Coordinates of C-alpha atoms and ligand atoms in Angstrom, one line a residue:
M933 CA -4.5 -5.8 -31.0
K934 CA -5.2 -6.4 -27.3
R935 CA -6.3 -3.1 -25.7
W936 CA -3.5 -3.2 -23.1
A937 CA -0.9 -3.7 -25.8
A938 CA -2.2 -0.5 -27.5
I939 CA -2.0 1.3 -24.2
G940 CA 1.6 0.0 -23.9
L941 CA 2.5 1.8 -27.1
W942 CA 1.9 5.2 -25.6
C943 CA 3.7 4.2 -22.4
V944 CA 7.2 3.9 -23.9
S945 CA 9.8 3.4 -21.3
A946 CA 12.3 6.2 -21.2
L947 CA 16.0 5.2 -21.1
L948 CA 17.5 7.5 -18.6
I949 CA 21.0 6.8 -17.4
V950 CA 22.7 9.8 -16.1
G951 CA 26.1 10.2 -14.4
A952 CA 26.1 11.8 -11.0
T953 CA 23.0 13.9 -11.3
V954 CA 19.4 12.9 -10.5
G955 CA 17.6 11.8 -13.6
V956 CA 13.9 11.7 -13.8
A957 CA 11.4 10.2 -16.1
T958 CA 9.3 13.3 -16.9
T959 CA 6.1 13.8 -15.1
G960 CA 3.3 11.5 -16.0
G961 CA 0.0 13.2 -16.5
A962 CA -2.3 10.6 -15.1
S963 CA -4.2 11.3 -11.9
G964 CA -7.5 12.5 -10.4
E965 CA -10.9 12.8 -12.0
P966 CA -11.9 12.6 -14.9
P967 CA -9.8 9.8 -16.4
P968 CA -6.4 11.1 -17.0
Q969 CA -4.3 11.4 -20.1
P970 CA -1.9 8.5 -20.4
S971 CA 1.6 9.0 -18.9
V972 CA 4.2 9.0 -21.6
E973 CA 7.3 8.6 -19.3
H974 CA 6.3 7.1 -16.1
S975 CA 9.2 4.7 -16.2
G976 CA 13.0 4.9 -16.5
V977 CA 16.1 2.9 -16.5
F978 CA 18.9 3.8 -14.1
R979 CA 22.3 2.5 -13.5
D980 CA 23.3 3.1 -9.9
G981 CA 20.2 3.8 -7.8
A982 CA 16.5 4.4 -8.3
V983 CA 13.4 5.5 -6.4
A984 CA 9.9 4.7 -7.7
A985 CA 7.3 6.7 -5.7
D986 CA 3.8 7.7 -6.7
Q987 CA 4.8 11.4 -7.2
L988 CA 7.8 12.7 -9.1
E989 CA 8.9 15.2 -6.4
A990 CA 9.0 12.4 -3.9
S991 CA 11.1 10.2 -6.1
K992 CA 13.4 13.1 -6.6
A993 CA 13.7 13.6 -2.9
G994 CA 14.9 10.0 -2.4
A995 CA 17.2 10.1 -5.5
E996 CA 18.8 13.3 -4.1
I997 CA 19.7 11.4 -1.0
L998 CA 21.1 8.5 -3.0
V999 CA 23.2 10.9 -5.0
A1000 CA 24.5 12.4 -1.8
G1001 CA 25.7 9.0 -0.7
G1002 CA 22.8 7.8 1.3
N1003 CA 21.7 4.2 1.0
A1004 CA 18.3 2.7 0.3
A1005 CA 17.1 3.1 3.9
D1006 CA 18.1 6.8 4.0
A1007 CA 16.5 7.4 0.6
A1008 CA 13.3 5.5 1.6
A1009 CA 13.0 7.7 4.7
A1010 CA 13.6 10.9 2.7
T1011 CA 10.9 9.7 0.2
M1012 CA 8.4 9.0 3.0
L1013 CA 9.0 12.3 4.6
A1014 CA 8.6 14.1 1.2
L1015 CA 5.4 12.2 0.5
G1016 CA 4.0 13.3 3.9
V1017 CA 4.6 16.9 2.8
L1018 CA 3.5 16.6 -0.9
N1019 CA 0.4 14.4 -0.5
P1020 CA -1.2 14.6 3.0
A1021 CA -4.2 12.7 1.5
S1022 CA -2.1 9.6 1.3
S1023 CA 0.5 9.4 4.0
G1024 CA 2.5 11.3 6.6
F1025 CA 3.6 11.5 10.3
G1026 CA 0.0 10.9 11.4
G1027 CA -0.1 7.5 9.7
G1028 CA 1.8 4.2 9.6
G1029 CA 2.9 1.4 7.4
F1030 CA 5.3 -1.5 6.7
A1031 CA 8.9 -1.6 5.4
L1032 CA 10.6 -4.6 4.0
Y1033 CA 14.4 -4.0 3.9
Y1034 CA 17.1 -6.1 2.2
C1035 CA 20.6 -5.4 3.5
V1036 CA 23.0 -6.8 0.9
K1037 CA 26.1 -6.8 3.1
E1038 CA 24.4 -9.1 5.7
D1039 CA 22.2 -10.8 3.1
K1040 CA 19.4 -10.1 5.5
L1041 CA 15.7 -9.3 5.2
T1042 CA 13.9 -7.3 7.9
F1043 CA 10.3 -6.4 8.1
L1044 CA 9.5 -3.3 10.1
D1045 CA 5.8 -3.0 11.3
F1046 CA 5.2 0.6 12.1
R1047 CA 1.5 0.3 11.7
E1048 CA -0.9 2.3 13.8
R1049 CA -2.4 0.6 16.8
A1050 CA -5.5 1.1 18.8
P1051 CA -5.5 3.2 21.9
A1052 CA -5.4 1.3 25.2
A1053 CA -9.1 2.2 25.8
A1054 CA -10.3 0.6 22.6
T1055 CA -13.1 -1.9 22.9
P1056 CA -14.6 -4.5 20.5
D1057 CA -17.9 -2.7 20.3
M1058 CA -16.7 0.9 20.1
F1059 CA -18.0 1.3 16.6
E1060 CA -20.9 -1.1 16.5
N1061 CA -22.5 0.6 19.5
F1062 CA -21.5 4.1 18.6
Q1063 CA -24.5 6.4 19.3
G1064 CA -23.3 9.8 18.0
A1065 CA -24.5 11.7 15.0
T1066 CA -23.0 11.3 11.6
P1067 CA -21.5 14.6 10.4
P1068 CA -21.9 15.8 6.8
G1069 CA -19.6 14.8 3.9
P1070 CA -18.1 11.6 2.6
A1071 CA -16.7 8.8 4.7
A1072 CA -18.3 10.0 7.8
S1073 CA -18.7 6.9 10.0
P1074 CA -16.9 7.1 13.4
S1075 CA -14.2 4.7 12.2
Q1076 CA -13.5 7.0 9.3
L1077 CA -13.8 10.5 10.5
G1078 CA -12.9 12.3 13.7
G1079 CA -11.0 11.3 16.9
L1080 CA -12.2 7.7 17.3
A1081 CA -11.0 6.9 13.8
A1082 CA -7.4 7.7 14.6
G1083 CA -5.0 4.9 15.6
V1084 CA -1.7 5.7 17.4
P1085 CA 0.5 6.8 14.6
G1086 CA 3.6 4.7 13.7
E1087 CA 5.2 6.7 10.9
P1088 CA 7.6 8.8 12.9
A1089 CA 8.8 5.7 14.8
G1090 CA 9.1 3.8 11.5
I1091 CA 11.2 6.4 9.8
A1092 CA 13.4 6.7 12.8
A1093 CA 13.8 2.9 12.9
L1094 CA 14.7 2.7 9.3
V1095 CA 17.4 5.3 9.5
D1096 CA 18.7 4.2 12.9
R1097 CA 18.9 0.5 12.0
F1098 CA 19.9 0.6 8.4
G1099 CA 20.8 4.1 7.3
S1100 CA 24.1 5.7 6.8
M1101 CA 22.9 9.3 7.3
S1102 CA 21.5 11.3 10.2
L1103 CA 17.8 12.1 10.5
S1104 CA 18.6 15.8 9.9
E1105 CA 20.3 14.9 6.6
V1106 CA 17.4 12.7 5.3
I1107 CA 14.9 15.3 6.3
G1108 CA 16.5 17.9 4.0
P1109 CA 14.4 17.5 0.9
A1110 CA 11.1 17.3 2.8
L1111 CA 11.9 20.4 4.9
R1112 CA 12.7 22.3 1.8
L1113 CA 9.4 21.3 0.2
A1114 CA 7.5 22.2 3.3
E1115 CA 9.2 25.6 3.7
E1116 CA 9.4 26.7 0.1
G1117 CA 6.2 25.1 -1.1
F1118 CA 5.4 22.9 -4.1
P1119 CA 2.7 22.9 -6.8
V1120 CA -0.4 20.9 -5.8
S1121 CA -0.6 17.7 -7.9
P1122 CA -3.7 16.8 -9.8
T1123 CA -4.2 13.8 -7.4
L1124 CA -4.1 16.0 -4.3
A1125 CA -6.3 18.6 -6.0
A1126 CA -8.9 15.9 -6.8
M1127 CA -8.9 14.6 -3.3
G1128 CA -9.1 18.1 -1.8
A1129 CA -12.2 18.8 -3.9
A1130 CA -13.8 15.5 -2.9
F1131 CA -13.3 16.0 0.8
K1132 CA -13.5 19.8 0.9
V1133 CA -16.6 20.0 3.1
Q1134 CA -14.6 18.2 5.9
L1135 CA -11.2 19.8 5.3
D1136 CA -12.9 23.2 5.7
Q1137 CA -13.7 22.3 9.3
D1138 CA -10.0 22.0 10.2
P1139 CA -8.0 25.1 11.1
V1140 CA -4.9 24.0 9.2
M1141 CA -6.4 22.2 6.1
S1142 CA -9.1 24.9 5.6
K1143 CA -6.3 27.3 4.7
W1144 CA -4.8 25.2 2.0
D1145 CA -5.3 26.2 -1.6
L1146 CA -5.6 22.8 -3.2
A1147 CA -6.3 24.0 -6.8
P1148 CA -4.1 22.1 -9.2
G1149 CA -0.7 23.8 -9.6
A1150 CA -1.3 26.2 -6.7
V1151 CA 1.8 26.5 -4.5
L1152 CA 1.3 24.9 -1.1
R1153 CA 3.6 25.7 1.8
R1154 CA 3.4 23.8 5.1
P1155 CA 5.0 25.8 7.8
S1156 CA 3.5 24.0 10.7
L1157 CA 4.8 20.7 9.3
A1158 CA 8.2 22.3 8.7
H1159 CA 8.3 23.0 12.4
V1160 CA 7.5 19.4 13.3
L1161 CA 10.1 18.2 10.8
R1162 CA 12.8 20.4 12.4
V1163 CA 11.9 19.1 15.9
F1164 CA 11.9 15.5 14.6
A1165 CA 15.3 16.0 12.9
K1166 CA 16.7 17.1 16.3
E1167 CA 15.0 14.8 18.7
G1168 CA 14.1 11.8 16.6
M1169 CA 11.0 9.7 17.4
K1170 CA 10.6 11.1 21.0
A1171 CA 9.8 14.4 19.5
L1172 CA 6.4 13.1 18.5
Y1173 CA 5.8 10.4 21.1
N1174 CA 7.2 11.9 24.3
G1175 CA 7.2 15.7 24.2
P1176 CA 5.0 18.7 23.8
L1177 CA 4.0 17.7 20.2
G1178 CA 2.8 14.3 21.5
R1179 CA 0.8 16.0 24.3
E1180 CA -0.8 18.3 21.8
M1181 CA -1.6 15.4 19.5
A1182 CA -3.4 13.4 22.2
A1183 CA -5.3 16.5 23.4
V1184 CA -6.5 17.4 19.9
V1185 CA -7.6 13.8 19.2
Q1186 CA -9.6 13.8 22.4
K1187 CA -11.1 17.2 21.5
H1188 CA -12.4 15.4 18.3
G1189 CA -14.0 12.7 20.4
G1190 CA -11.1 10.3 20.4
I1191 CA -9.8 8.1 23.2
M1192 CA -6.0 8.3 22.4
T1193 CA -3.9 9.4 25.4
F1194 CA -0.4 10.8 25.7
Q1195 CA 0.5 7.4 27.3
D1196 CA -0.7 5.6 24.2
L1197 CA 1.9 7.6 22.2
R1198 CA 4.6 7.0 24.8
D1199 CA 3.9 3.3 24.7
Y1200 CA 4.1 3.0 20.9
R1201 CA 6.7 0.6 19.5
V1202 CA 7.8 -0.5 16.0
V1203 CA 7.7 -4.3 15.8
T1204 CA 10.3 -6.3 13.8
R1205 CA 8.8 -9.3 12.2
K1206 CA 9.8 -12.2 10.0
P1207 CA 8.5 -11.7 6.5
L1208 CA 6.6 -14.5 4.7
E1209 CA 8.7 -16.3 2.2
V1210 CA 7.8 -19.0 -0.4
D1211 CA 9.6 -20.5 -3.4
L1212 CA 7.4 -20.5 -6.5
F1213 CA 7.9 -20.3 -10.2
G1214 CA 11.6 -20.5 -9.8
Y1215 CA 11.7 -17.4 -7.5
R1216 CA 11.7 -16.7 -3.8
W1217 CA 8.8 -14.4 -3.0
V1218 CA 9.2 -12.4 0.2
T1219 CA 6.4 -10.3 1.5
A1220 CA 4.4 -8.9 4.4
P1221 CA 3.4 -11.1 7.4
P1222 CA 0.4 -10.5 9.6
P1223 CA -1.0 -8.1 10.6
S1224 CA -1.1 -7.9 6.8
A1225 CA -3.3 -10.4 5.2
G1226 CA -2.0 -9.2 1.8
G1227 CA 1.2 -11.2 1.8
F1228 CA -0.6 -14.4 2.7
T1229 CA -3.2 -13.8 0.0
M1230 CA -0.5 -13.4 -2.7
L1231 CA 1.5 -16.4 -1.6
Q1232 CA -1.5 -18.7 -1.4
S1233 CA -2.7 -17.4 -4.8
L1234 CA 0.7 -18.0 -6.4
T1235 CA 0.9 -21.5 -4.9
I1236 CA -2.5 -22.4 -6.4
L1237 CA -1.6 -20.8 -9.7
E1238 CA 1.7 -22.7 -10.0
R1239 CA -0.3 -25.9 -9.4
V1240 CA -3.0 -25.1 -11.9
V1241 CA -1.3 -23.3 -14.7
G1242 CA 2.2 -24.7 -14.4
A1243 CA 5.6 -23.1 -14.2
K1244 CA 5.2 -21.0 -17.4
P1245 CA 1.8 -19.2 -17.4
V1246 CA 0.4 -17.8 -20.6
Y1247 CA -1.6 -14.5 -20.5
G1248 CA -5.3 -15.0 -21.4
A1249 CA -8.8 -15.5 -20.0
S1250 CA -7.8 -18.9 -18.5
L1251 CA -5.0 -17.3 -16.4
L1252 CA -7.2 -14.4 -15.4
H1253 CA -10.0 -16.8 -14.4
T1254 CA -7.7 -19.0 -12.3
M1255 CA -6.2 -15.9 -10.7
A1256 CA -9.6 -14.6 -9.7
E1257 CA -10.5 -18.0 -8.3
S1258 CA -7.2 -18.3 -6.4
W1259 CA -7.9 -15.1 -4.4
K1260 CA -11.3 -16.2 -3.1
G1261 CA -10.0 -18.7 -0.5
P1262 CA -7.5 -16.4 1.1
F1263 CA -10.0 -13.6 1.4
V1264 CA -12.3 -16.1 3.2
D1265 CA -9.4 -17.0 5.5
R1266 CA -8.8 -13.3 6.1
Q1267 CA -12.2 -12.8 7.6
R1268 CA -12.0 -16.0 9.7
Y1269 CA -8.5 -16.0 11.0
F1270 CA -6.7 -12.7 10.7
G1271 CA -6.0 -10.2 13.5
D1272 CA -3.1 -8.8 15.4
P1273 CA -0.5 -11.6 15.7
A1274 CA 0.4 -10.4 19.2
Q1275 CA -3.1 -11.2 20.3
I1276 CA -4.3 -14.2 18.4
I1277 CA -2.9 -17.4 17.0
Q1278 CA -3.0 -17.5 13.2
P1279 CA -2.4 -21.0 11.9
L1280 CA -0.6 -19.9 8.7
D1281 CA 1.0 -23.3 8.2
R1282 CA -2.4 -25.1 8.4
M1283 CA -3.9 -22.5 6.1
M1284 CA -1.2 -23.4 3.5
S1285 CA -1.3 -27.1 4.1
P1286 CA -0.9 -29.2 1.0
G1287 CA -4.4 -30.8 1.4
R1288 CA -6.1 -27.5 1.7
I1289 CA -4.2 -26.0 -1.3
E1290 CA -5.0 -29.2 -3.3
K1291 CA -8.7 -28.7 -2.7
R1292 CA -8.6 -25.0 -3.6
A1293 CA -6.5 -25.6 -6.7
A1294 CA -9.0 -28.2 -7.9
L1295 CA -11.8 -25.7 -7.6
A1296 CA -9.7 -22.8 -9.1
G1297 CA -8.7 -25.0 -12.0
G1298 CA -12.3 -25.8 -13.0
E1299 CA -13.9 -24.2 -16.0
K1300 CA -16.5 -22.2 -14.1
A1301 CA -16.4 -19.4 -11.5
N1302 CA -17.2 -20.7 -8.0
P1303 CA -18.9 -18.8 -5.2
A1304 CA -16.4 -17.7 -2.5
D1305 CA -18.1 -19.9 0.0
A1306 CA -17.2 -23.0 -2.1
Y1307 CA -13.6 -22.5 -0.9
D1308 CA -14.5 -23.0 2.8
F1309 CA -17.6 -23.0 5.0
P1310 CA -19.6 -19.8 4.6
I1311 CA -18.4 -16.7 6.4
V1312 CA -20.6 -14.2 8.3
W1313 CA -21.5 -11.3 6.0
T1314 CA -24.2 -8.9 7.2
S1315 CA -23.6 -5.9 5.1
P1316 CA -23.7 -6.9 1.4
A1317 CA -23.9 -3.3 0.2
A1318 CA -20.2 -2.9 0.6
R1319 CA -18.9 0.6 0.7
T1320 CA -16.3 1.2 -2.0
S1321 CA -13.4 3.5 -2.0
D1322 CA -11.3 5.4 -4.3
N1323 CA -7.6 4.6 -4.5
A1324 CA -6.4 7.8 -3.0
G1325 CA -5.0 7.1 0.4
T1326 CA -1.7 5.2 0.9
S1327 CA 1.6 5.3 -1.0
H1328 CA 4.0 2.6 -2.0
L1329 CA 7.6 3.3 -2.9
C1330 CA 10.6 1.2 -3.9
V1331 CA 14.3 2.1 -3.6
V1332 CA 17.4 0.3 -4.8
D1333 CA 20.8 1.7 -4.1
V1334 CA 24.2 1.3 -5.7
E1335 CA 25.3 -1.3 -3.2
G1336 CA 22.2 -3.4 -3.9
N1337 CA 20.2 -2.7 -0.8
V1338 CA 16.4 -2.7 -1.4
A1339 CA 13.6 -0.9 0.5
A1340 CA 10.0 -1.7 -0.2
V1341 CA 7.7 0.6 1.8
T1342 CA 4.0 1.0 1.9
T1343 CA 2.7 3.8 4.1
T1344 CA -0.8 5.2 4.7
V1345 CA -3.2 7.4 6.6
N1346 CA -5.9 5.0 5.2
R1347 CA -8.6 7.0 3.5
P1348 CA -7.9 10.4 1.8
F1349 CA -6.7 12.8 4.5
G1350 CA -7.1 10.0 7.1
A1351 CA -9.6 11.1 9.8
R1352 CA -9.7 14.5 8.2
F1353 CA -8.4 16.6 11.1
T1354 CA -4.9 17.8 12.0
A1355 CA -3.2 17.6 15.4
A1356 CA 0.0 19.5 15.9
G1357 CA -0.1 20.3 12.2
I1358 CA -0.2 16.6 11.3
V1359 CA -3.0 14.9 9.3
M1360 CA -4.3 12.1 11.6
N1361 CA -5.0 8.7 10.2
D1362 CA -8.4 6.8 10.1
E1363 CA -6.7 3.4 10.4
M1364 CA -9.3 2.2 13.0
D1365 CA -11.5 1.6 9.9
D1366 CA -9.3 -1.4 9.1
F1367 CA -10.7 -3.1 12.2
A1368 CA -14.0 -4.9 11.9
S1369 CA -16.6 -2.5 13.1
G1370 CA -18.7 -5.6 13.8
V1371 CA -18.5 -9.3 12.7
G1372 CA -19.8 -9.4 9.1
E1373 CA -19.7 -5.7 8.6
S1374 CA -17.8 -4.4 5.6
N1375 CA -15.2 -1.7 5.9
A1376 CA -14.3 1.1 3.4
F1377 CA -12.9 -1.4 1.0
G1378 CA -15.7 -3.8 1.2
L1379 CA -13.6 -6.2 3.4
V1380 CA -15.8 -8.3 5.6
G1381 CA -14.9 -8.0 9.3
G1382 CA -14.2 -11.0 11.4
A1383 CA -14.1 -11.5 15.2
P1384 CA -10.2 -11.7 15.4
N1385 CA -10.1 -8.2 13.9
L1386 CA -12.5 -6.5 16.2
P1387 CA -10.9 -3.4 17.9
G1388 CA -9.1 -4.0 21.2
P1389 CA -6.5 -2.3 23.5
R1390 CA -3.2 -1.7 21.6
K1391 CA -4.3 -4.0 18.8
R1392 CA -3.0 -3.5 15.2
P1393 CA -5.7 -3.8 12.6
V1394 CA -5.5 -6.2 9.7
S1395 CA -4.0 -4.6 6.6
T1396 CA -3.7 -5.5 2.9
M1397 CA -0.4 -3.6 2.4
S1398 CA 2.1 -6.0 0.8
P1399 CA 5.6 -4.5 0.2
T1400 CA 7.4 -7.3 -1.6
I1401 CA 10.9 -8.2 -2.8
V1402 CA 11.4 -11.2 -5.1
F1403 CA 14.7 -13.1 -5.3
K1404 CA 16.3 -15.3 -8.0
D1405 CA 19.2 -17.5 -6.9
G1406 CA 19.6 -15.5 -3.7
K1407 CA 19.7 -12.1 -5.4
P1408 CA 16.9 -9.5 -5.4
V1409 CA 15.3 -9.1 -8.8
L1410 CA 12.2 -7.1 -8.1
C1411 CA 10.8 -4.6 -5.6
V1412 CA 7.1 -4.1 -5.8
G1413 CA 4.0 -2.9 -3.9
A1414 CA 0.9 -0.8 -4.1
S1415 CA -1.7 1.5 -2.6
G1416 CA -5.4 0.9 -3.1
G1417 CA -7.1 -0.8 -0.1
S1418 CA -8.1 -4.4 -0.6
R1419 CA -6.8 -4.2 -4.2
I1420 CA -3.2 -3.6 -3.1
V1421 CA -2.4 -7.3 -3.1
T1422 CA -4.1 -8.4 -6.3
A1423 CA -2.4 -5.4 -8.1
T1424 CA 1.0 -6.1 -6.6
Q1425 CA 0.8 -9.8 -7.6
Q1426 CA -0.3 -9.0 -11.2
V1427 CA 2.5 -6.5 -11.8
A1428 CA 5.1 -9.0 -10.3
M1429 CA 3.7 -11.7 -12.6
N1430 CA 3.7 -9.4 -15.6
I1431 CA 7.4 -8.7 -15.1
L1432 CA 8.8 -12.1 -13.9
L1433 CA 6.5 -14.6 -15.5
L1434 CA 5.1 -12.9 -18.6
G1435 CA 8.2 -11.1 -19.6
M1436 CA 7.0 -7.5 -19.7
D1437 CA 9.2 -4.6 -18.9
A1438 CA 8.4 -2.6 -15.7
G1439 CA 6.7 0.2 -17.5
H1440 CA 4.3 -2.0 -19.5
A1441 CA 3.8 -4.3 -16.5
V1442 CA 2.5 -1.4 -14.4
D1443 CA 0.3 -0.1 -17.2
A1444 CA -1.4 -3.3 -18.2
P1445 CA -5.1 -3.7 -17.2
R1446 CA -5.7 -5.4 -13.9
I1447 CA -8.5 -7.4 -12.4
H1448 CA -9.6 -7.8 -8.8
H1449 CA -11.7 -10.2 -6.9
Q1450 CA -12.0 -10.4 -3.1
G1451 CA -14.6 -13.1 -2.7
F1452 CA -17.2 -10.7 -1.3
P1453 CA -19.0 -9.3 -3.2
E1454 CA -19.2 -11.9 -5.9
K1455 CA -17.9 -9.5 -8.5
L1456 CA -14.9 -9.6 -10.8
R1457 CA -13.7 -6.0 -11.0
V1458 CA -12.1 -4.6 -14.2
E1459 CA -10.7 -1.1 -14.7
T1460 CA -12.2 1.8 -16.6
M1461 CA -8.8 3.6 -16.7
M1462 CA -7.0 0.6 -18.3
P1463 CA -9.8 -1.4 -19.8
L1464 CA -9.4 -5.1 -20.2
D1465 CA -9.9 -6.4 -23.8
D1466 CA -13.6 -6.9 -24.6
S1467 CA -13.1 -10.5 -25.8
L1468 CA -11.3 -11.4 -22.5
Q1469 CA -14.3 -9.9 -20.6
D1470 CA -16.7 -11.9 -22.7
D1471 CA -14.7 -15.1 -22.0
L1472 CA -14.7 -14.4 -18.3
R1473 CA -18.5 -13.8 -18.3
A1474 CA -18.9 -17.1 -20.1
R1475 CA -17.1 -18.7 -17.2
G1476 CA -19.6 -17.3 -14.8
H1477 CA -17.9 -14.2 -13.5
V1478 CA -20.0 -11.2 -12.8
I1479 CA -18.0 -8.3 -14.1
E1480 CA -18.2 -4.9 -12.5
P1481 CA -16.2 -1.9 -13.8
I1482 CA -14.3 0.2 -11.2
R1483 CA -12.0 3.1 -11.9
N1484 CA -8.7 1.4 -11.2
V1485 CA -7.2 -1.6 -9.4
A1486 CA -4.7 0.1 -7.0
N1487 CA -1.5 2.0 -7.9
V1488 CA 1.7 0.1 -8.2
Q1489 CA 5.4 1.1 -8.0
A1490 CA 8.1 -1.3 -9.0
I1491 CA 11.8 -1.6 -9.7
Q1492 CA 13.2 -4.5 -11.6
I1493 CA 16.9 -5.2 -11.0
V1494 CA 18.4 -6.6 -14.2
T1495 CA 22.0 -7.9 -14.1
E1496 CA 22.6 -9.1 -17.6
P1497 CA 24.4 -7.9 -19.7
E1498 CA 24.9 -5.1 -17.2
R1499 CA 23.3 -4.0 -14.0
R1500 CA 20.3 -1.8 -14.7
L1501 CA 17.3 -0.7 -12.6
H1502 CA 14.0 -0.6 -14.5
A1503 CA 11.8 1.6 -12.4
A1504 CA 8.1 2.4 -13.0
S1505 CA 5.5 4.5 -11.2
D1506 CA 1.8 3.9 -11.9
P1507 CA 0.3 6.3 -14.4
R1508 CA -3.0 5.7 -12.7
K1509 CA -1.8 8.0 -9.9
G1510 CA 0.5 10.1 -12.0
G1511 CA 3.9 9.2 -10.5
S1512 CA 7.3 9.0 -12.0
P1513 CA 10.6 7.5 -10.8
A1514 CA 13.9 9.2 -10.4
G1515 CA 17.5 7.9 -10.0
H1516 CA 21.0 8.1 -11.2
Ligands
DON2183 O1 -3.7 -1.1 5.5 C1 -4.5 -1.2 4.6 O2 -4.7 -2.2 4.0 C2 -5.3 0.1 4.3 N1 -5.3 1.0 5.4 C3 -4.8 0.7 3.0 C4 -5.6 1.8 2.6 C5 -5.4 2.3 1.2 O3 -4.7 1.7 0.4 C6 -6.2 3.4 0.8 N2 -6.2 3.6 -0.6 N3 -7.0 3.3 -1.3

């Protein structure tokens, strides 16, 4: 039996259809170090509305709003707010992200970019020429720790935009579950406990985080965040960008050596963008545009795959090999061409031109693995000892409501606990590490930095976040996305393919072992948490791939919308991070 099939047996989907109450797929046990126990019920089937977040309490927060009559935008906002309380290692008011929203009444897709952006005083060499000392503890470079690491947060503006533009409730209503969690407290999850232990030496330096008891199961209350939530409920986005909390945030960032000013906060804006869309394999795939490179990577890979393997792919070494090859070209493109679309021209059409795809498909369809440079002329790469990162920061959630609205949201403070200091009670992001610290330098995820992605005033750094909605005959059939740095996109694509092209149900599709290749380094990553069958690994080695085990390839949440014979929402949260969905 294939090893992933065996894993699938212990991950039986729970059929949960409940009337007007919030049903949950019972807590999965998988998270943290050492390798977790498999989750038994990390998936569920719901009739009216569903939320798949990477933590059960967050899914429940969103589902509570759905049951109270909120729509997918309200529930997504409530889930984001709850996640910010429950897991400050992954996301929160001090971070930012992307939301892809499908409004069924208008049959309209909107992409909200509420990503952090660089302060106005940012310069291309601010990290390369940094002269200061490196403090103790992990992830301690100036783009990852301290004031310079923090971009201007977008999360409060993103949540406000989601609710203002698409929601049916007020901010004070959607804030309810998060406020309750912050005031009454909640048990620390194994994921948060593991991250707390890993970064303890740095959290101990912060007046707020040093007081947290992050032992697994300890009850954590967040009174300072509860205060911020109350002000936000009353005043909306200006609470954090244009009032005393914003002033305090800028002052604390500067105290930590940063360059963010109150004016940077006042100037912050959410950007509405046109998502990327392509018809492939009989579906319409809609995903993140730049400044994400993730959406482009997935669409180019799928385009190549359709050409090489045909409309009906079959699981096996040949598919995995072609998939790994199909990612190498877009990761080269990422280094060469991607940056903030407001500041540079990205020739996406030319990058997807038939001639270019043809050449790449011919290479990817060969028997042997190719060096990434074969897909284009060599890129600049000066730091081959790429730093690698755990999949701990960032959170992806999917929501589908009773009307059929869909929200796919990926939100992040980047690395665990972001820049590892709090300002106004909020954990600040280290999203500046998503810029190139220098041309050819690798970032936390081993992504090679290119000139278009050097830091600059008000620039948004290139991301891999890829919230995705897939349509069949004009109707949404899948919401999917992931957390996990550079692996976000490869994981998102594999789970989508598992469901739509390989016929797996959502639970098994999320469980199944995944692979990852990002061109540089020349390594095909396989998971230790969900090991790929040995014979497949041998076959891939024989094709010339250098296999390197890593703990896991990202954390994926997904909701499949099934309409035959009756409408059902098949929701799954990744056992790798220990989440469970909820719904009604
Ligand atoms: O935007 C990005 O691509 C990154 N900041 C995401 C970081 C992430 O997923 C961290 N988790 N491993």
